[in-house]
Tab-separated table of C-alpha atoms in Angstrom:
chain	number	residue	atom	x	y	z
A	1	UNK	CA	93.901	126.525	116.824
A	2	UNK	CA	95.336	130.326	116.610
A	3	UNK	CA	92.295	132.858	116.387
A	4	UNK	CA	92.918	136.093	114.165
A	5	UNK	CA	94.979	137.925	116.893
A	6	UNK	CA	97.001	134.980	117.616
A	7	UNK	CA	98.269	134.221	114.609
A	8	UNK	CA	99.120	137.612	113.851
A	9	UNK	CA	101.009	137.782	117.588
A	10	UNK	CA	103.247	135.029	116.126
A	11	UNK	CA	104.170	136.657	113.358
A	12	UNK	CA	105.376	139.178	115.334
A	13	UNK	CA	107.740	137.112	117.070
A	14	UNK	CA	109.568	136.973	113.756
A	15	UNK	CA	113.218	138.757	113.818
A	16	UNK	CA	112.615	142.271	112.528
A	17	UNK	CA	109.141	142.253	112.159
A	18	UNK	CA	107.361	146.040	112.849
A	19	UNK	CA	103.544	145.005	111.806
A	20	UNK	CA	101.330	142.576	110.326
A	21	UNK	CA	98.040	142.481	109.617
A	22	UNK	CA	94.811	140.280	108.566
A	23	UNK	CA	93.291	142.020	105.562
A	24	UNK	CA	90.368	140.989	103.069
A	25	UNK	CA	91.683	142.263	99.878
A	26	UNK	CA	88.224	142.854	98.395
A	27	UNK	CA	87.078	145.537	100.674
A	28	UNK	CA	90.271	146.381	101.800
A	29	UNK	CA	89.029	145.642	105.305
A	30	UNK	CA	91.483	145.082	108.277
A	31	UNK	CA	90.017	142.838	110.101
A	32	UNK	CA	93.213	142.634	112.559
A	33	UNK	CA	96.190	144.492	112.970
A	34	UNK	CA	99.383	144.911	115.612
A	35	UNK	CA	102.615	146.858	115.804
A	36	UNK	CA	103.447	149.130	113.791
A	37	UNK	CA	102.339	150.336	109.968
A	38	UNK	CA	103.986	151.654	107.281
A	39	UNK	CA	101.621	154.247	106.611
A	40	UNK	CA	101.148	155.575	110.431
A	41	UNK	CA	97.627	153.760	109.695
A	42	UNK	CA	96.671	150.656	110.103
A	43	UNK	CA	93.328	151.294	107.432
A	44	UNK	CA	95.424	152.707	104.914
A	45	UNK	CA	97.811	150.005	104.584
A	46	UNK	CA	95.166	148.098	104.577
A	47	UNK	CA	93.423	149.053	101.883
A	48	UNK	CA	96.829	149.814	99.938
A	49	UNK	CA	98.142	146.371	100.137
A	50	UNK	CA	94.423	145.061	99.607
A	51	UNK	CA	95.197	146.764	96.122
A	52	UNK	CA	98.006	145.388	95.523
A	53	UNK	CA	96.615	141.827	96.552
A	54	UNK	CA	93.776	142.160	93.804
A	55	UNK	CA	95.641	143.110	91.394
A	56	UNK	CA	98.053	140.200	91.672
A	57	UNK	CA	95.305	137.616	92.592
A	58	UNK	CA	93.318	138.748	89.382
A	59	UNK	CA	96.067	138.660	86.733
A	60	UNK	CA	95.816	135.110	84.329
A	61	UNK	CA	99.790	135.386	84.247
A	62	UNK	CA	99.984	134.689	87.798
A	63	UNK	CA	97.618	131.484	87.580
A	64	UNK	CA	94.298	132.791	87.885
A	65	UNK	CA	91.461	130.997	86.745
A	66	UNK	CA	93.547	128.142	86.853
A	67	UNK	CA	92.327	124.370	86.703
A	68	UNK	CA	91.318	124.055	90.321
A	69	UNK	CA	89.389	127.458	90.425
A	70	UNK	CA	91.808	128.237	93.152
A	71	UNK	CA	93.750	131.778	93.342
A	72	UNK	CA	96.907	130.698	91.737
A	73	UNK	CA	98.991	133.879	94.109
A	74	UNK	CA	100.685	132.165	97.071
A	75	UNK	CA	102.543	135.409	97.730
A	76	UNK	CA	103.226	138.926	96.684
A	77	UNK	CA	106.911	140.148	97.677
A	78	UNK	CA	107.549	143.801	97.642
A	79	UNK	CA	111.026	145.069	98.437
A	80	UNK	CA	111.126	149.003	99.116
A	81	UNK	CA	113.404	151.677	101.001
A	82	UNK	CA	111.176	151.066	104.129
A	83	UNK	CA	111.583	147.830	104.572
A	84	UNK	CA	110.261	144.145	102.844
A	85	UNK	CA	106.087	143.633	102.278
A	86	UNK	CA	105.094	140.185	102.501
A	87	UNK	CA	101.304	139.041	101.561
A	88	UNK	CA	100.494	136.106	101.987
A	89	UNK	CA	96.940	134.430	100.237
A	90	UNK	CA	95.195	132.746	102.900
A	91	UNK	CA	92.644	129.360	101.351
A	92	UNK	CA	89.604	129.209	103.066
A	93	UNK	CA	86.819	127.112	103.615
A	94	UNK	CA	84.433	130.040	103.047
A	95	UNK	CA	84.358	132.174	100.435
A	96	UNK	CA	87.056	135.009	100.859
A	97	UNK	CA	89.722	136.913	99.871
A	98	UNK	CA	92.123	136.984	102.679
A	99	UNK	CA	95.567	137.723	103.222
A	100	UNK	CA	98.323	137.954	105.810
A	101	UNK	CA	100.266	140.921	105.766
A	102	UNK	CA	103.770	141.542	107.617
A	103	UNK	CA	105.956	144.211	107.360
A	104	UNK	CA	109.863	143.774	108.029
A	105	UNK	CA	112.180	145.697	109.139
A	106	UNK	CA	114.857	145.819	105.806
A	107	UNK	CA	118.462	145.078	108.246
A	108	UNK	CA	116.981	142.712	110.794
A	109	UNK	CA	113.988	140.801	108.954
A	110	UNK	CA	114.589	137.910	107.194
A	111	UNK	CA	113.052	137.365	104.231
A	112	UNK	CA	112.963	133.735	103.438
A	113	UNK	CA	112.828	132.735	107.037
A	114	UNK	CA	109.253	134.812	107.045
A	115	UNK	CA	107.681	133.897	104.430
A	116	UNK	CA	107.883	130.166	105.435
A	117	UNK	CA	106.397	131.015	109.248
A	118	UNK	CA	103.705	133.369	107.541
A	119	UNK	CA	102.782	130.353	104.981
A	120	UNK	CA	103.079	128.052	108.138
A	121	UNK	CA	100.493	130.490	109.785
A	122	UNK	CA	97.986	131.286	106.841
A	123	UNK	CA	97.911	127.580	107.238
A	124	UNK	CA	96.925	127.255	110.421
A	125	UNK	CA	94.269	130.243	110.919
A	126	UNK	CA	91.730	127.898	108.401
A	127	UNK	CA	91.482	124.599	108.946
A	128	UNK	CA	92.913	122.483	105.833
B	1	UNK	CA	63.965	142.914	130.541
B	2	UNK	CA	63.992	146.839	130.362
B	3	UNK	CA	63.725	148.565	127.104
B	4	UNK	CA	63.632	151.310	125.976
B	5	UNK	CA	64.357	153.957	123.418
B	6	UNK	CA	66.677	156.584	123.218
B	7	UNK	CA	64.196	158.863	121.374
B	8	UNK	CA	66.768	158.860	118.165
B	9	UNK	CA	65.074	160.175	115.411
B	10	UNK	CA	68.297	160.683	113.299
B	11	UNK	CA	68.007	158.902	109.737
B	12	UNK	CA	71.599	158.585	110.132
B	13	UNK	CA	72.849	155.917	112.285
B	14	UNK	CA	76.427	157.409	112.778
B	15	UNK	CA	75.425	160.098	115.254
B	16	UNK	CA	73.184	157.274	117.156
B	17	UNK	CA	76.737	154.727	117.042
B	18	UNK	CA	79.079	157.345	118.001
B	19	UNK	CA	76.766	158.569	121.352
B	20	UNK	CA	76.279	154.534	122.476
B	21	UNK	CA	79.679	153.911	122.644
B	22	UNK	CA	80.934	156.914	124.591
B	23	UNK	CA	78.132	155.719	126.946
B	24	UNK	CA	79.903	152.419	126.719
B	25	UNK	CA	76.329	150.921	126.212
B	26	UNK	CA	75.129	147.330	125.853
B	27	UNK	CA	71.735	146.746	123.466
B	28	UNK	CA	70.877	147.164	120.269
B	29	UNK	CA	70.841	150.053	117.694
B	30	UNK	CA	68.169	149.263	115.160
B	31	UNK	CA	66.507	150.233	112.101
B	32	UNK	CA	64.503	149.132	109.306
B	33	UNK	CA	67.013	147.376	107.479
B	34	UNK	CA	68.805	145.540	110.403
B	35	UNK	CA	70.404	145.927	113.607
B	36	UNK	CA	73.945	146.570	115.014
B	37	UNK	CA	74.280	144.530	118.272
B	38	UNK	CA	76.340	146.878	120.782
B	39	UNK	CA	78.345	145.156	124.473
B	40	UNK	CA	79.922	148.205	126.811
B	41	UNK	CA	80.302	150.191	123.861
B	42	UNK	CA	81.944	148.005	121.177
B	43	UNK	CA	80.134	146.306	118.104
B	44	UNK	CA	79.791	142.805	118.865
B	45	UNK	CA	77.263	141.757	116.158
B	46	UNK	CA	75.256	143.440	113.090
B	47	UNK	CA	72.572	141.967	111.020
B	48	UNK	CA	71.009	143.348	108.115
B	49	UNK	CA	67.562	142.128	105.266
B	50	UNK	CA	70.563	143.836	103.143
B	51	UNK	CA	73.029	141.020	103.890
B	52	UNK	CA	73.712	137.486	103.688
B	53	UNK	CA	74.023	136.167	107.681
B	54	UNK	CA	76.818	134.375	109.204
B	55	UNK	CA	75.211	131.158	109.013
B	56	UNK	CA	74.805	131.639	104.924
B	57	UNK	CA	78.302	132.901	104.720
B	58	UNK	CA	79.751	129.423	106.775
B	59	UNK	CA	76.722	127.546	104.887
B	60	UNK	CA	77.311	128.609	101.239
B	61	UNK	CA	80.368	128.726	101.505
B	62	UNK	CA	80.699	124.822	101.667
B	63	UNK	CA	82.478	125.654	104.959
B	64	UNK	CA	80.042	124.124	107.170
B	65	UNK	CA	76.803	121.910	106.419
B	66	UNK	CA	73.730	123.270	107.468
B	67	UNK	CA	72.909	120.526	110.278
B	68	UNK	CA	76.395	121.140	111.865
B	69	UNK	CA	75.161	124.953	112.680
B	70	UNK	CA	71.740	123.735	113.524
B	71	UNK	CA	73.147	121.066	116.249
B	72	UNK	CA	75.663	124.630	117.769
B	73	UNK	CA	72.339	126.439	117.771
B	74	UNK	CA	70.252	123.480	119.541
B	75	UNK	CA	73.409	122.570	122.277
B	76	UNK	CA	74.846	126.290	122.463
B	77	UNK	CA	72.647	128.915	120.968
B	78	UNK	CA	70.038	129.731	123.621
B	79	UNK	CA	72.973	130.165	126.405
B	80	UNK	CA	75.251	132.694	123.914
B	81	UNK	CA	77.772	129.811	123.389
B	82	UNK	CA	77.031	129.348	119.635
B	83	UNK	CA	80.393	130.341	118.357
B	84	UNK	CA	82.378	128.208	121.413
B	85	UNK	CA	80.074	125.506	120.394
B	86	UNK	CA	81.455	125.633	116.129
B	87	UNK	CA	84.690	125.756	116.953
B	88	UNK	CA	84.738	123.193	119.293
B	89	UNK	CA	82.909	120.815	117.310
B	90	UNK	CA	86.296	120.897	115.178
B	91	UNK	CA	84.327	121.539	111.786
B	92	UNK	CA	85.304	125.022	111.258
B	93	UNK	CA	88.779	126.884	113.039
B	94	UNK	CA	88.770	130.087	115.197
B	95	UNK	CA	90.046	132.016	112.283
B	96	UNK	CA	87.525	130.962	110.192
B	97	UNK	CA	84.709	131.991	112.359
B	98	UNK	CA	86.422	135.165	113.505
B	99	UNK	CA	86.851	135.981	109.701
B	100	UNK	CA	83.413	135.278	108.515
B	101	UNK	CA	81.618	137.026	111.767
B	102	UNK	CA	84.185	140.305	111.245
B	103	UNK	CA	82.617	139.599	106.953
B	104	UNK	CA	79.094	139.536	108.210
B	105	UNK	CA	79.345	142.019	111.196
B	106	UNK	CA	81.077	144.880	108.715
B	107	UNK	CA	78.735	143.473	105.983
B	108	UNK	CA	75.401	144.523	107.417
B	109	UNK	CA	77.058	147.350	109.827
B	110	UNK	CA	76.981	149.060	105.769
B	111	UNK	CA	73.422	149.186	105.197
B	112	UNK	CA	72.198	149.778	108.943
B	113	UNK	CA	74.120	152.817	109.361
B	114	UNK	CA	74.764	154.187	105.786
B	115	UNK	CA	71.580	152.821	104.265
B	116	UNK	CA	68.515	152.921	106.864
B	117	UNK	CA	66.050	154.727	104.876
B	118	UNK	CA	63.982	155.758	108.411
B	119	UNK	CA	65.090	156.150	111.723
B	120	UNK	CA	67.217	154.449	113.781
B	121	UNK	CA	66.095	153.428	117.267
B	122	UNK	CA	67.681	151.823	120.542
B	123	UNK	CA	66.767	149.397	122.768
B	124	UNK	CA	69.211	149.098	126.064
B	125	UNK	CA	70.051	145.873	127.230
B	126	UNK	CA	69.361	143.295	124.648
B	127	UNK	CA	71.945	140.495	123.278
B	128	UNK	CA	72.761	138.245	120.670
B	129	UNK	CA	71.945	134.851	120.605
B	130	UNK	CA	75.174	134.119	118.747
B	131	UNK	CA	77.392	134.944	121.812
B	132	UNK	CA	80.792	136.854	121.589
B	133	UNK	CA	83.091	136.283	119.010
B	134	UNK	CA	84.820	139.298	118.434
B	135	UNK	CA	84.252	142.822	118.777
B	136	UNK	CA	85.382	145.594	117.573
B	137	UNK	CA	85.071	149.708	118.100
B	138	UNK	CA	82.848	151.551	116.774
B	139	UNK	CA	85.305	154.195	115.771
B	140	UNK	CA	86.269	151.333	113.511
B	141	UNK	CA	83.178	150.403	112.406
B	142	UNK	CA	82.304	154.046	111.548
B	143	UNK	CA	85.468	154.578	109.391
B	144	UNK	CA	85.148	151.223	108.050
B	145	UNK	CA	81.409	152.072	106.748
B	146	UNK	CA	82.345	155.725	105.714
B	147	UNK	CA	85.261	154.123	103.567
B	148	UNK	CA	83.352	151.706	101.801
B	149	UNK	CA	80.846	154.476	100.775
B	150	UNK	CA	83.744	156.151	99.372
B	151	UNK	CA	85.445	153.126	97.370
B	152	UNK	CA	82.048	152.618	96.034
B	153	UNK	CA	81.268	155.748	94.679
B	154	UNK	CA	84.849	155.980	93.233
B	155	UNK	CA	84.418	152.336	91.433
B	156	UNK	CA	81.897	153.596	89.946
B	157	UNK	CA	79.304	156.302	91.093
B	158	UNK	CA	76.140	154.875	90.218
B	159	UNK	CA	73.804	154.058	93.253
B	160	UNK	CA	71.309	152.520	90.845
B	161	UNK	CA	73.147	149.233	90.314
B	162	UNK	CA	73.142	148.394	93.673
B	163	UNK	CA	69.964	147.755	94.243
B	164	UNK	CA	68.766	146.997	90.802
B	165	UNK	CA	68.327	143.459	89.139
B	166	UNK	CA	72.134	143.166	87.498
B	167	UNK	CA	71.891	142.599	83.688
B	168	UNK	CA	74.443	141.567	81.738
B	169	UNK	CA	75.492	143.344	78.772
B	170	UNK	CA	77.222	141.847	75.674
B	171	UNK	CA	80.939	142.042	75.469
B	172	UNK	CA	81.926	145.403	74.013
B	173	UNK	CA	84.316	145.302	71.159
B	174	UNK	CA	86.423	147.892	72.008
B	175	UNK	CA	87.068	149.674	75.250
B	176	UNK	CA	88.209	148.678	79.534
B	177	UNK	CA	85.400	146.089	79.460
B	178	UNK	CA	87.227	144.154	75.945
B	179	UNK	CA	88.666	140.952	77.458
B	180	UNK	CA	88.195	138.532	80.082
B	181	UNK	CA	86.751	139.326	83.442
B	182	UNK	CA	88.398	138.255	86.985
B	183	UNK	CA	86.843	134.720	88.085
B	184	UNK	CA	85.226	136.400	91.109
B	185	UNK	CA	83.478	138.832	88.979
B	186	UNK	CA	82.769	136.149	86.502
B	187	UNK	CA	80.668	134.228	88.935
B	188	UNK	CA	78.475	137.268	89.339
B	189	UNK	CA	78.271	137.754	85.937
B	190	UNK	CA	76.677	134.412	85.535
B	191	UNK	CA	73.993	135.016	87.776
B	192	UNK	CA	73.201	138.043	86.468
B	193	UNK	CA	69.979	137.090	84.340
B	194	UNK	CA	68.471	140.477	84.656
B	195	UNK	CA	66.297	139.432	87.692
B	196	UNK	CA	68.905	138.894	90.558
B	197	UNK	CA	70.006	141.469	92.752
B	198	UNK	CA	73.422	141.845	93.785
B	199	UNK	CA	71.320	140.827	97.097
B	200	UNK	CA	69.958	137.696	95.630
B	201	UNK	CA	73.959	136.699	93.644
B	202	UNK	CA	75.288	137.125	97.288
B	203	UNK	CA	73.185	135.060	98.715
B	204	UNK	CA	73.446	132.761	96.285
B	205	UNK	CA	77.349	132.618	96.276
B	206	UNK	CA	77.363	132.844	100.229
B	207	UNK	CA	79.515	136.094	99.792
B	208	UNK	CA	79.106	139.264	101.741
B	209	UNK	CA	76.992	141.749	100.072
B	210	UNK	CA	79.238	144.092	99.909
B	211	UNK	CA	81.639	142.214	98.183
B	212	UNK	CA	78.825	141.749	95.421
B	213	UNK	CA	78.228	144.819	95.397
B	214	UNK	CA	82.040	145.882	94.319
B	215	UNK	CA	81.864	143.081	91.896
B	216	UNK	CA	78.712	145.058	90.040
B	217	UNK	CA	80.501	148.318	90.837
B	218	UNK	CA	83.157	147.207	88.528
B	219	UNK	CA	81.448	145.175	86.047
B	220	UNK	CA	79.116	148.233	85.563
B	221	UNK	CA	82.473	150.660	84.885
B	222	UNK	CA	83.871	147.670	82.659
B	223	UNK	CA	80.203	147.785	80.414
B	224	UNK	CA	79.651	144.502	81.219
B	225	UNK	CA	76.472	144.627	83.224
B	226	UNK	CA	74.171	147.458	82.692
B	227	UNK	CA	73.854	150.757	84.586
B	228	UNK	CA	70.143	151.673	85.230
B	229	UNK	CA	69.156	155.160	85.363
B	230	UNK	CA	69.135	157.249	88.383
B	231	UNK	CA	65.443	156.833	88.703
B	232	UNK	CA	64.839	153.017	89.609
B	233	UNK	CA	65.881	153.331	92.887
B	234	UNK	CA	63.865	155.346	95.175
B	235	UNK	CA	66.046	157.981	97.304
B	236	UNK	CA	66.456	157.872	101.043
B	237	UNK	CA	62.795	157.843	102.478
B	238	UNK	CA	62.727	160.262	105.374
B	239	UNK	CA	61.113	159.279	108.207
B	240	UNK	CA	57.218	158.999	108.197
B	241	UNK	CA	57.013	161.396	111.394
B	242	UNK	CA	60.030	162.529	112.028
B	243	UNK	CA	58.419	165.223	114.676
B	244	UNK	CA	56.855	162.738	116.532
B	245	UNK	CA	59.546	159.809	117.559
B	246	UNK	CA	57.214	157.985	120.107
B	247	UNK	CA	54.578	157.486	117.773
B	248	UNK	CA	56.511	156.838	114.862
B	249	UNK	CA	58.145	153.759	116.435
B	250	UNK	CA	56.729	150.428	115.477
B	251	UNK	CA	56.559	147.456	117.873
B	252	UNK	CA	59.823	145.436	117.304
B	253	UNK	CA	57.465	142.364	116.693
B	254	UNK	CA	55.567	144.197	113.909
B	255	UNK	CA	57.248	144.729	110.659
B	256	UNK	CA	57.032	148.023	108.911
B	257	UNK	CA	54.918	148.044	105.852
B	258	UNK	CA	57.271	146.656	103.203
B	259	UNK	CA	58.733	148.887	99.611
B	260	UNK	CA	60.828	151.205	102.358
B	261	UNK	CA	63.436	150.237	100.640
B	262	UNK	CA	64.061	148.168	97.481
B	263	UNK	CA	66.471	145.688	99.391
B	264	UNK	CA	63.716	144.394	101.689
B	265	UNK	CA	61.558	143.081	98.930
B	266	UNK	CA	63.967	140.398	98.455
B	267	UNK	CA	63.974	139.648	102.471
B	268	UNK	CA	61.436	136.517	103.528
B	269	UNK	CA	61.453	137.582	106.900
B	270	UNK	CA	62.256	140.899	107.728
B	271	UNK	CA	60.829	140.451	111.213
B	272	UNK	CA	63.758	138.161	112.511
B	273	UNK	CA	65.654	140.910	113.266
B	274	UNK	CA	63.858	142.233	115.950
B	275	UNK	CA	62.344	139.330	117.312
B	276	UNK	CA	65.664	138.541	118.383
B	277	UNK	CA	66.176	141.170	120.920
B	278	UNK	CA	62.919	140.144	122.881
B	279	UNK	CA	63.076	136.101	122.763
B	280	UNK	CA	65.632	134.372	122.029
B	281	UNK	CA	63.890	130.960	122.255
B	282	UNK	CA	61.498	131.988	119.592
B	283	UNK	CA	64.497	133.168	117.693
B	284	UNK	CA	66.141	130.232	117.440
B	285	UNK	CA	63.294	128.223	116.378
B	286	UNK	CA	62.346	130.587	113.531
B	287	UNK	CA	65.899	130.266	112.282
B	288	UNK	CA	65.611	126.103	112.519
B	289	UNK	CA	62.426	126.572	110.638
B	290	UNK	CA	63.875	128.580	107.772
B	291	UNK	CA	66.918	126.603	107.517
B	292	UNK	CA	64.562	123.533	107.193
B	293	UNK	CA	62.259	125.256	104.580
B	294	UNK	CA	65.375	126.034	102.770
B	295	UNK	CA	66.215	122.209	102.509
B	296	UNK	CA	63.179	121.343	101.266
């Protein structure tokens, strides 16, 4: 069973991959990062995609507050200039707000292929 | 085993954090409020009367039942081998435990360094029952407290609510706070009866307190829970003899007379804390004997 910096080392091993992280997206904490980030800081990004993870987690249009009291976000997708953003909800035991984070690069990642690994991962880090 | 103190006097525990780890020192950095658990430098463990521990985090959470941690602490605790001991049992993963020891370590890291109303101290040499898990710089925790100061303040700059029994407020009719509120914040907003804490709601939802302590932040900026005046909570209380370190520095095994700070009224046993940096053993038992109170 993958510990925080395990998991994230196989996400790295994903074609075009340049960073990922472990982030709780109610402090914005990192509480793991490797390679590279988009914003030359790994806290930053953190807290910047933490954000961006709330604000998606929290909206009823997205399934929150659904029947099973679970977040209804299994992803968030962002496709920009630098590259693709993939966040993926991590479900717990405990009670937290986690997330995977990886950053591809936008000619050599591949999108679809990632976000099945990351899902595949998220899984794995918690026990289920 | 040696102790001793580093003669800090600081009421700031950045200074004492920053100095320890270019020493690349092993012990404990204390205060009144809680301790941040120090191995060659890096932050291993923190523990704080301000903050729900590890074992309420896994507990409450529904993560992992309370006998479960109490057999890891009876086959693993007194030899450091606690965490092997949880994930090896197969009831909880690596992840999970990294996660919620990084939630409780950063949790209580918050209030020892940016809250301690008095001064910090050091003693050299002492561990953590809990063994190694994960640990992480200093730097990191330093940036990592200094930033959550700052996404408080900008949520909503209020000190007062932190600290202060949360009260809910009736649903404005017009204005941010019109409509429904997030489920996270929601559970907080049903605990808040007027005599809770944020303290006492994240305890009681086995969340970090910080986390609770956003959740108020924003309820309080939404007008759903109310915003005491700047008064309630007493400001930082310096030192009682801040000239005189030696003397000012209770025995570990003593505690401190208590209203230091409004968080520790809501602490049982403010004592643990220190206790554990002298014997373990009687550590360990005090913990068993709380968790069995707490079943009762």
């Amino acid at each position: 069973m993958p510990g925080i910096d395990e998991c994230l080392l196989e996400a790295m091993v994903l074609p075009g991959a340049r960073g990922a992280a472990v982030v709780d997206w109610t402090s914005g904490l990192a509480l793991g990062t490797v390679g590279e980030s988009p914003a030359g800081d790994h806290e930053a990004s953190a807290a910047e995609t933490a954000e961006l993870a709330r604000m998606a987690a929290e909206q009823p249009s997205f399934g929150e507050g659904g029947p099973d009291d679970g977040p209804g976000v299994e992803d968030v997708i962002v496709s920009a200039r630098n590259g693709f953003h993939l966040l993926r909800f991590v479900e717990t035991g405990i009670d937290s707000t986690v997330f995977l984070y990886l950053w591809l690069d936008p000619e050599e990642g591949n999108l679809a292929l990632a976000r099945l690994r990351l899902r595949a991962l998220a899984e794995r880090l918690v026990l289920t | 085993m040696t102790t001793r103190t580093d003669g800090g006097t600081t009421t700031d525990g950045m200074p004492s954090l920053r100095r320890l780890a270019a020493d690349r020192a092993t012990g404990v950095l204390y205060s009144d409020v809680g301790a941040v658990y120090l191995t060659d430098g890096e932050v291993v463990h923190a523990e704080s009367s301000a903050a729900p521990g590890l074992d309420e985090l896994l507990a409450r959470g529904g993560r992992l039942a309370a006998d479960c941690w109490q057999q890891a602490v009876r086959d693993g605790g007194a030899r450091g081998g606690i965490a092997r001991r949880l994930v090896d049992s197969g009831r909880l993963s690596r992840g999970e435990l990294e996660i919620c020891h990084l939630f409780a370590l950063f949790d209580a890291a918050f209030f020892v360094l940016d809250a301690s109303p008095g001064a910090v101290r050091f003693r050299a040499g002492a561990g953590h029952w809990l063994g190694p898990i994960r640990a992480v710089p200093a730097g990191a925790v330093e940036r990592e407290v200094r930033r959550r100061r700052r996404l408080l303040d900008r949520l909503w700059p209020h000190p007062a609510v932190d600290t202060s029994p949360v009260r809910r407020l009736p649903e404005p009719s017009t204005g941010p706070g019109r409509g429904r509120v997030p489920r996270r914040q929601r559970d907080v907003l049903e605990l808040a009866d007027g005599t809770r804490t944020p303290y006492a709601i994240a305890r009681q939802l086995g969340r970090p307190a910080f986390h609770t302590l956003v959740d108020v932040r924003r309820l309080a900026a939404a007008g759903r829970v109310a915003t005491p005046p700047p008064a309630t909570p007493p400001p930082r209380v310096p030192p009682a003899a801040p000239a005189s370190a030696g003397a000012a520095v209770p025995s570990p095994a003593v505690p401190s007379p208590a209203g230091l700070s409004p968080r520790r009224s809501t602490e049982k046993n403010p004592v643990r804390l220190h206790a554990v940096v002298t014997d373990p053993d009687v550590e360990l038992l005090r913990r068993l004997r709380d968790a069995l109170e707490e079943k009762l």
